[in-house]
Amino acid sequence: MDFLTLFAVYVVVILTCIALVCKYSGQQQTPFGVIFNCISRVTAPFVPVWLQRLSQRSLHGLFHQRNRTFIYLHLLLELLAYGEFSYEVFGFCRDMDTTLTSLSVPYILLAVKTYLFYLCITTDPGTVTQEKMSGQLSIYPYDRRMFHPGVPCPTCQLVKPARSKHCRVCDRCVQRFDHHCIWVNNCLGARNTRYFILYLMSVCAMAGSMALLTGDMLLHAVLRSGLLRSSYMDGQGQRQQAGPLFVFQHLFLTFPRIVFMLGFLVFVCLLLAGYALFHCYLALVNQTSNEWYKSRGMVCQHCHPNNPATSADSHCGPAPDRSRRHFYSRGMWRNLGEIFFPLCPVHKKDN
């Protein structure tokens, strides 16, 4: 496989992953699930039963139970990216007279991101408890579309405050539930959504700064080597002027790890930038991911196998009513203030 084919496959895979994640995020039926089910049915007769059970338990524990696997994976990918950046790119940039101030930006952003990552993992998202329930019930009114008064959680046996939801992974009801994030091994709710949005922004800035410095280093390497003014002999023995494809191939063969790292950084930056913008939009209109999915009709097929428009006592809520999608919006600035300064429960004084 020549360079151009390999590079084209690499780009197509990255763009396809971005498109699929953006299109099918939050949906119950996705191409990944369909493909996995098809493969499982085809390979089931040839795979030992014990191995099937082991794989099912492993996948269930990985995606449906709290574990730190993705936290460690996150740290490993970060270590590899920063290791390559520090080992090769940093030295090349210093040789090209890049200022230490510019080179320190990714490390400053790493410290900020690490702190926000820690807060996302350790901060209680707003767990609904018997002691706090009376105050939590008074924070938000019930819209009587997705959230109805007096509906108990079938698992916790507590009355569900408006905008709350029971997380099956964490086994708790969460105030202003957004979603469960496997990368931070925690639910995102009223108390830690602000940290998650800032965390997404910091990762985007971190990947973007490293990508810019790496791209600048590769550009200077091309300009200093005089590749744009060089020529080469093609397969027919004809002299050809070096063009962009020749330069890309030269960079790939000369700096293979740096080029792949740059592609990974661009992928992470673009993917998380879109995800961060989505959450910023939700913050501006005072809506959670859970409410956004419901408003688009993305109800759980396990809870509503035959009729999505079931009663409000179901786990996932009633069928969406699009007449008032942004019921809890109070204006852009007040919505943002609610994210970064969460509303506190109202405690009634005993007479």
Short mmCIF file of C-alpha atoms in Angstrom, two decimals:
data_model
loop_
_atom_site.label_atom_id
_atom_site.label_comp_id
_atom_site.label_asym_id
_atom_site.label_seq_id
_atom_site.Cartn_x
_atom_site.Cartn_y
_atom_site.Cartn_z
CA MET A 1 0.00 0.00 0.00
CA ASP A 2 1.53 3.30 -1.12
CA PHE A 3 1.55 6.51 0.88
CA LEU A 4 -1.38 8.20 -0.86
CA THR A 5 -3.66 5.21 -0.34
CA LEU A 6 -2.67 4.91 3.31
CA PHE A 7 -3.14 8.64 3.90
CA ALA A 8 -6.52 8.63 2.11
CA VAL A 9 -7.74 5.71 4.25
CA TYR A 10 -6.54 7.50 7.39
CA VAL A 11 -8.43 10.71 6.49
CA VAL A 12 -11.60 8.84 5.47
CA VAL A 13 -11.64 6.87 8.73
CA ILE A 14 -11.24 10.04 10.81
CA LEU A 15 -13.98 11.94 8.93
CA THR A 16 -16.30 8.92 9.02
CA CYS A 17 -15.87 8.55 12.78
CA ILE A 18 -16.64 12.23 13.32
CA ALA A 19 -19.76 12.05 11.12
CA LEU A 20 -21.10 8.87 12.73
CA VAL A 21 -20.54 10.08 16.29
CA CYS A 22 -22.26 13.40 15.55
CA LYS A 23 -25.20 11.77 13.75
CA TYR A 24 -25.95 8.84 16.04
CA SER A 25 -24.93 10.23 19.45
CA GLY A 26 -27.64 9.41 22.00
CA GLN A 27 -29.71 7.15 19.74
CA GLN A 28 -30.65 3.63 20.74
CA GLN A 29 -30.17 2.10 17.28
CA THR A 30 -26.82 2.88 15.69
CA PRO A 31 -24.80 1.29 12.88
CA PHE A 32 -22.26 0.14 15.47
CA GLY A 33 -24.93 -1.77 17.37
CA VAL A 34 -26.40 -3.30 14.21
CA ILE A 35 -22.98 -4.43 12.98
CA PHE A 36 -22.07 -5.83 16.39
CA ASN A 37 -25.35 -7.77 16.61
CA CYS A 38 -24.89 -9.18 13.11
CA ILE A 39 -21.34 -10.28 13.86
CA SER A 40 -22.49 -11.85 17.14
CA ARG A 41 -25.22 -13.86 15.39
CA VAL A 42 -22.86 -15.06 12.66
CA THR A 43 -20.02 -16.05 15.01
CA ALA A 44 -22.19 -17.46 17.83
CA PRO A 45 -22.21 -21.09 16.49
CA PHE A 46 -18.41 -21.13 16.32
CA VAL A 47 -17.59 -19.39 19.61
CA PRO A 48 -17.59 -21.40 22.87
CA VAL A 49 -20.39 -20.55 25.27
CA TRP A 50 -17.98 -19.64 28.05
CA LEU A 51 -16.25 -17.13 25.77
CA GLN A 52 -19.59 -15.58 24.76
CA ARG A 53 -20.56 -15.18 28.41
CA LEU A 54 -17.17 -13.71 29.26
CA SER A 55 -17.41 -11.15 26.45
CA GLN A 56 -20.97 -10.22 27.45
CA ARG A 57 -19.96 -9.75 31.08
CA SER A 58 -16.93 -7.71 30.01
CA LEU A 59 -18.96 -5.42 27.75
CA HIS A 60 -21.67 -5.05 30.40
CA GLY A 61 -19.09 -4.14 33.03
CA LEU A 62 -17.36 -1.76 30.64
CA PHE A 63 -20.39 0.23 29.49
CA HIS A 64 -23.15 -0.44 32.04
CA GLN A 65 -21.27 -0.38 35.35
CA ARG A 66 -19.07 2.23 36.95
CA ASN A 67 -15.41 1.57 36.25
CA ARG A 68 -12.27 3.57 35.63
CA THR A 69 -11.20 1.91 32.38
CA PHE A 70 -11.93 4.94 30.22
CA ILE A 71 -10.24 7.25 32.72
CA TYR A 72 -7.07 5.21 32.34
CA LEU A 73 -7.50 5.13 28.56
CA HIS A 74 -7.91 8.90 28.56
CA LEU A 75 -4.71 9.32 30.56
CA LEU A 76 -2.84 6.87 28.33
CA LEU A 77 -3.79 8.69 25.11
CA GLU A 78 -2.86 11.98 26.74
CA LEU A 79 0.49 10.56 27.85
CA LEU A 80 1.26 9.28 24.35
CA ALA A 81 0.35 12.59 22.70
CA TYR A 82 2.32 14.71 25.16
CA GLY A 83 5.19 12.26 25.14
CA GLU A 84 5.57 12.53 21.38
CA PHE A 85 5.08 16.30 21.48
CA SER A 86 7.72 16.75 24.19
CA TYR A 87 10.16 14.21 22.75
CA GLU A 88 10.22 15.41 19.13
CA VAL A 89 8.08 18.47 18.39
CA PHE A 90 9.32 20.55 21.32
CA GLY A 91 12.98 20.15 20.30
CA PHE A 92 12.28 20.93 16.63
CA CYS A 93 10.29 24.03 17.63
CA ARG A 94 13.13 25.28 19.82
CA ASP A 95 15.55 24.83 16.92
CA MET A 96 13.20 26.94 14.80
CA ASP A 97 13.20 29.72 17.40
CA THR A 98 9.65 29.17 18.62
CA THR A 99 9.26 31.12 21.86
CA LEU A 100 9.02 29.34 25.18
CA THR A 101 5.83 31.26 25.86
CA SER A 102 4.14 29.61 22.87
CA LEU A 103 5.52 26.19 23.76
CA SER A 104 4.30 26.50 27.35
CA VAL A 105 0.66 27.00 26.32
CA PRO A 106 -0.14 23.25 25.87
CA TYR A 107 1.34 22.46 29.29
CA ILE A 108 -0.62 25.24 31.00
CA LEU A 109 -3.78 23.98 29.33
CA LEU A 110 -2.88 20.46 30.46
CA ALA A 111 -2.79 21.62 34.09
CA VAL A 112 -6.14 23.41 33.71
CA LYS A 113 -7.69 20.41 31.97
CA THR A 114 -6.42 18.02 34.64
CA TYR A 115 -8.00 20.09 37.40
CA LEU A 116 -11.34 20.27 35.58
CA PHE A 117 -11.14 16.55 34.80
CA TYR A 118 -10.64 15.85 38.50
CA LEU A 119 -13.66 18.00 39.38
CA CYS A 120 -15.83 16.19 36.82
CA ILE A 121 -14.86 12.84 38.35
CA THR A 122 -15.18 13.71 42.04
CA THR A 123 -17.99 16.29 42.22
CA ASP A 124 -21.40 14.98 43.22
CA PRO A 125 -23.71 15.70 40.25
CA GLY A 126 -26.70 16.40 42.48
CA THR A 127 -27.82 13.06 43.90
CA VAL A 128 -31.45 12.97 44.99
CA THR A 129 -31.66 11.68 48.55
CA GLN A 130 -34.37 11.38 51.17
CA GLU A 131 -32.74 14.15 53.22
CA LYS A 132 -32.48 16.59 50.32
CA MET A 133 -35.62 15.62 48.42
CA SER A 134 -37.99 18.22 49.92
CA GLY A 135 -35.66 21.03 48.86
CA GLN A 136 -34.87 19.51 45.48
CA LEU A 137 -38.57 19.20 44.65
CA SER A 138 -38.88 22.99 44.88
CA ILE A 139 -36.02 23.90 42.51
CA TYR A 140 -37.83 23.38 39.19
CA PRO A 141 -41.53 23.32 38.32
CA TYR A 142 -42.93 20.30 36.48
CA ASP A 143 -43.60 20.94 32.81
CA ARG A 144 -46.26 18.17 32.76
CA ARG A 145 -44.91 16.99 29.45
CA MET A 146 -41.69 15.15 30.24
CA PHE A 147 -41.82 15.62 34.01
CA HIS A 148 -44.95 15.08 36.11
CA PRO A 149 -45.47 15.68 39.83
CA GLY A 150 -45.78 12.79 42.26
CA VAL A 151 -44.05 10.22 40.04
CA PRO A 152 -41.79 7.96 42.15
CA CYS A 153 -38.58 6.44 40.88
CA PRO A 154 -39.21 2.67 40.58
CA THR A 155 -35.66 1.96 41.74
CA CYS A 156 -34.98 4.57 44.44
CA GLN A 157 -38.61 4.72 45.61
CA LEU A 158 -38.25 8.50 45.92
CA VAL A 159 -40.48 11.11 44.33
CA LYS A 160 -38.61 12.36 41.26
CA PRO A 161 -37.93 16.11 41.17
CA ALA A 162 -38.49 17.84 37.85
CA ARG A 163 -35.61 17.34 35.39
CA SER A 164 -34.18 14.44 37.38
CA LYS A 165 -33.55 10.94 36.07
CA HIS A 166 -32.36 7.65 37.47
CA CYS A 167 -28.94 6.61 36.17
CA ARG A 168 -28.74 2.86 35.78
CA VAL A 169 -24.95 2.93 35.77
CA CYS A 170 -24.56 4.90 39.02
CA ASP A 171 -27.82 3.52 40.49
CA ARG A 172 -29.06 6.88 41.72
CA CYS A 173 -31.41 9.67 40.73
CA VAL A 174 -29.62 12.84 39.67
CA GLN A 175 -30.94 16.41 39.84
CA ARG A 176 -31.07 18.07 36.41
CA PHE A 177 -29.67 14.91 34.83
CA ASP A 178 -27.75 15.42 31.60
CA HIS A 179 -26.09 12.08 30.85
CA HIS A 180 -23.66 9.54 32.24
CA CYS A 181 -20.15 10.06 30.85
CA ILE A 182 -17.95 6.96 30.80
CA TRP A 183 -14.85 9.12 30.28
CA VAL A 184 -15.22 10.72 33.72
CA ASN A 185 -16.96 7.71 35.32
CA ASN A 186 -19.66 9.96 36.69
CA CYS A 187 -23.08 11.38 35.96
CA LEU A 188 -23.38 14.95 34.77
CA GLY A 189 -26.05 16.92 36.59
CA ALA A 190 -26.82 20.21 38.26
CA ARG A 191 -23.60 20.37 40.29
CA ASN A 192 -20.91 19.41 37.76
CA THR A 193 -22.20 20.31 34.27
CA ARG A 194 -20.22 23.58 34.49
CA TYR A 195 -16.98 21.65 35.03
CA PHE A 196 -17.75 19.33 32.12
CA ILE A 197 -18.33 22.20 29.66
CA LEU A 198 -15.08 23.87 30.74
CA TYR A 199 -13.34 20.49 30.54
CA LEU A 200 -14.47 20.02 26.93
CA MET A 201 -13.28 23.52 26.04
CA SER A 202 -9.91 22.94 27.71
CA VAL A 203 -9.35 19.66 25.83
CA CYS A 204 -10.23 21.38 22.54
CA ALA A 205 -7.83 24.24 23.31
CA MET A 206 -5.14 21.79 24.40
CA ALA A 207 -5.41 19.68 21.24
CA GLY A 208 -5.70 22.78 19.06
CA SER A 209 -2.60 24.42 20.52
CA MET A 210 -0.54 21.27 20.07
CA ALA A 211 -1.84 20.85 16.51
CA LEU A 212 -0.95 24.46 15.63
CA LEU A 213 2.57 24.15 17.01
CA THR A 214 3.06 20.80 15.28
CA GLY A 215 1.73 22.14 11.97
CA ASP A 216 3.97 25.21 12.27
CA MET A 217 6.96 22.96 12.91
CA LEU A 218 6.22 20.84 9.82
CA LEU A 219 5.71 23.96 7.71
CA HIS A 220 9.05 25.40 8.80
CA ALA A 221 10.71 22.04 8.09
CA VAL A 222 9.37 22.13 4.53
CA LEU A 223 10.41 25.75 3.97
CA ARG A 224 13.90 25.22 5.38
CA SER A 225 14.50 22.06 3.36
CA GLY A 226 13.65 23.77 0.06
CA LEU A 227 11.27 20.97 -0.96
CA LEU A 228 8.92 23.36 -2.73
CA ARG A 229 11.73 24.32 -5.14
CA SER A 230 13.03 20.78 -5.70
CA SER A 231 12.23 18.23 -8.39
CA TYR A 232 12.26 14.44 -8.70
CA MET A 233 12.30 11.72 -11.35
CA ASP A 234 8.99 9.88 -11.82
CA GLY A 235 8.53 6.27 -12.89
CA GLN A 236 8.83 7.17 -16.58
CA GLY A 237 12.12 8.92 -16.02
CA GLN A 238 10.62 12.38 -16.40
CA ARG A 239 11.68 15.21 -14.11
CA GLN A 240 8.72 16.54 -12.13
CA GLN A 241 8.39 19.60 -9.91
CA ALA A 242 7.73 18.72 -6.26
CA GLY A 243 4.09 19.40 -5.46
CA PRO A 244 1.87 19.15 -2.36
CA LEU A 245 1.49 15.36 -2.66
CA PHE A 246 5.25 14.90 -2.81
CA VAL A 247 5.67 17.15 0.23
CA PHE A 248 3.03 15.19 2.19
CA GLN A 249 4.72 11.94 1.33
CA HIS A 250 8.09 13.30 2.36
CA LEU A 251 6.71 14.51 5.71
CA PHE A 252 5.01 11.19 6.33
CA LEU A 253 8.19 9.23 5.65
CA THR A 254 10.41 11.65 7.58
CA PHE A 255 8.14 12.32 10.59
CA PRO A 256 5.65 9.39 10.66
CA ARG A 257 4.81 9.60 14.37
CA ILE A 258 4.44 13.38 14.26
CA VAL A 259 2.11 13.22 11.24
CA PHE A 260 -0.10 10.58 12.86
CA MET A 261 -0.11 12.55 16.12
CA LEU A 262 -1.18 15.66 14.20
CA GLY A 263 -4.04 13.72 12.61
CA PHE A 264 -5.13 12.44 16.02
CA LEU A 265 -5.02 15.95 17.50
CA VAL A 266 -7.09 17.38 14.65
CA PHE A 267 -9.59 14.55 15.06
CA VAL A 268 -9.93 15.16 18.82
CA CYS A 269 -10.15 18.92 18.37
CA LEU A 270 -12.88 18.76 15.70
CA LEU A 271 -14.89 16.08 17.47
CA LEU A 272 -14.85 17.70 20.90
CA ALA A 273 -15.33 21.17 19.45
CA GLY A 274 -18.63 20.03 17.97
CA TYR A 275 -19.59 18.33 21.23
CA ALA A 276 -18.63 21.41 23.25
CA LEU A 277 -20.69 23.66 20.96
CA PHE A 278 -23.65 21.33 21.41
CA HIS A 279 -23.41 21.57 25.19
CA CYS A 280 -22.96 25.34 24.98
CA TYR A 281 -26.16 25.51 22.96
CA LEU A 282 -27.94 23.42 25.59
CA ALA A 283 -26.64 25.73 28.30
CA LEU A 284 -27.88 28.80 26.43
CA VAL A 285 -31.42 27.40 26.12
CA ASN A 286 -31.39 25.73 29.57
CA GLN A 287 -31.87 22.21 28.31
CA THR A 288 -30.12 18.95 29.15
CA SER A 289 -29.01 16.23 26.77
CA ASN A 290 -31.65 13.97 28.30
CA GLU A 291 -34.37 16.54 27.58
CA TRP A 292 -33.02 17.24 24.09
CA TYR A 293 -33.12 13.55 23.16
CA LYS A 294 -36.67 13.22 24.48
CA SER A 295 -37.83 16.34 22.63
CA ARG A 296 -36.58 14.78 19.39
CA GLY A 297 -38.46 11.56 20.03
CA MET A 298 -35.41 9.56 21.07
CA VAL A 299 -37.24 7.59 23.74
CA CYS A 300 -35.90 4.32 25.02
CA GLN A 301 -37.20 1.39 22.94
CA HIS A 302 -36.64 -0.96 25.88
CA CYS A 303 -39.14 1.01 27.98
CA HIS A 304 -41.55 1.66 25.08
CA PRO A 305 -41.28 -1.40 22.82
CA ASN A 306 -44.69 -0.96 21.21
CA ASN A 307 -45.95 2.54 21.93
CA PRO A 308 -43.65 5.47 22.67
CA ALA A 309 -46.56 7.55 23.88
CA THR A 310 -46.98 5.70 27.15
CA SER A 311 -47.72 7.12 30.56
CA ALA A 312 -45.46 9.44 32.49
CA ASP A 313 -44.69 6.74 35.05
CA SER A 314 -42.31 4.96 32.66
CA HIS A 315 -38.56 5.14 33.10
CA CYS A 316 -37.86 7.36 30.09
CA GLY A 317 -40.88 9.63 30.21
CA PRO A 318 -43.82 10.35 27.90
CA ALA A 319 -43.79 11.01 24.20
CA PRO A 320 -42.26 14.38 23.30
CA ASP A 321 -44.38 17.48 23.00
CA ARG A 322 -42.69 19.94 20.66
CA SER A 323 -45.03 22.81 21.47
CA ARG A 324 -42.65 24.11 24.15
CA ARG A 325 -39.20 22.59 23.77
CA HIS A 326 -37.38 25.13 25.96
CA PHE A 327 -39.75 25.15 28.92
CA TYR A 328 -37.05 25.98 31.47
CA SER A 329 -35.34 28.75 29.52
CA ARG A 330 -35.20 32.06 31.41
CA GLY A 331 -33.09 34.07 28.98
CA MET A 332 -29.54 33.51 27.79
CA TRP A 333 -27.68 35.15 30.67
CA ARG A 334 -29.84 33.65 33.40
CA ASN A 335 -29.51 30.25 31.76
CA LEU A 336 -25.73 30.53 31.80
CA GLY A 337 -25.83 31.74 35.39
CA GLU A 338 -27.85 28.65 36.31
CA ILE A 339 -25.15 26.42 34.82
CA PHE A 340 -22.20 28.05 36.56
CA PHE A 341 -24.09 28.94 39.77
CA PRO A 342 -26.57 26.06 40.24
CA LEU A 343 -29.87 26.79 41.91
CA CYS A 344 -29.95 25.82 45.58
CA PRO A 345 -32.81 23.88 47.22
CA VAL A 346 -35.31 25.96 49.16
CA HIS A 347 -35.47 24.75 52.75
CA LYS A 348 -38.70 25.49 54.53
CA LYS A 349 -38.37 26.53 58.15
CA ASP A 350 -40.30 24.56 60.70
CA ASN A 351 -42.81 26.63 62.67
#
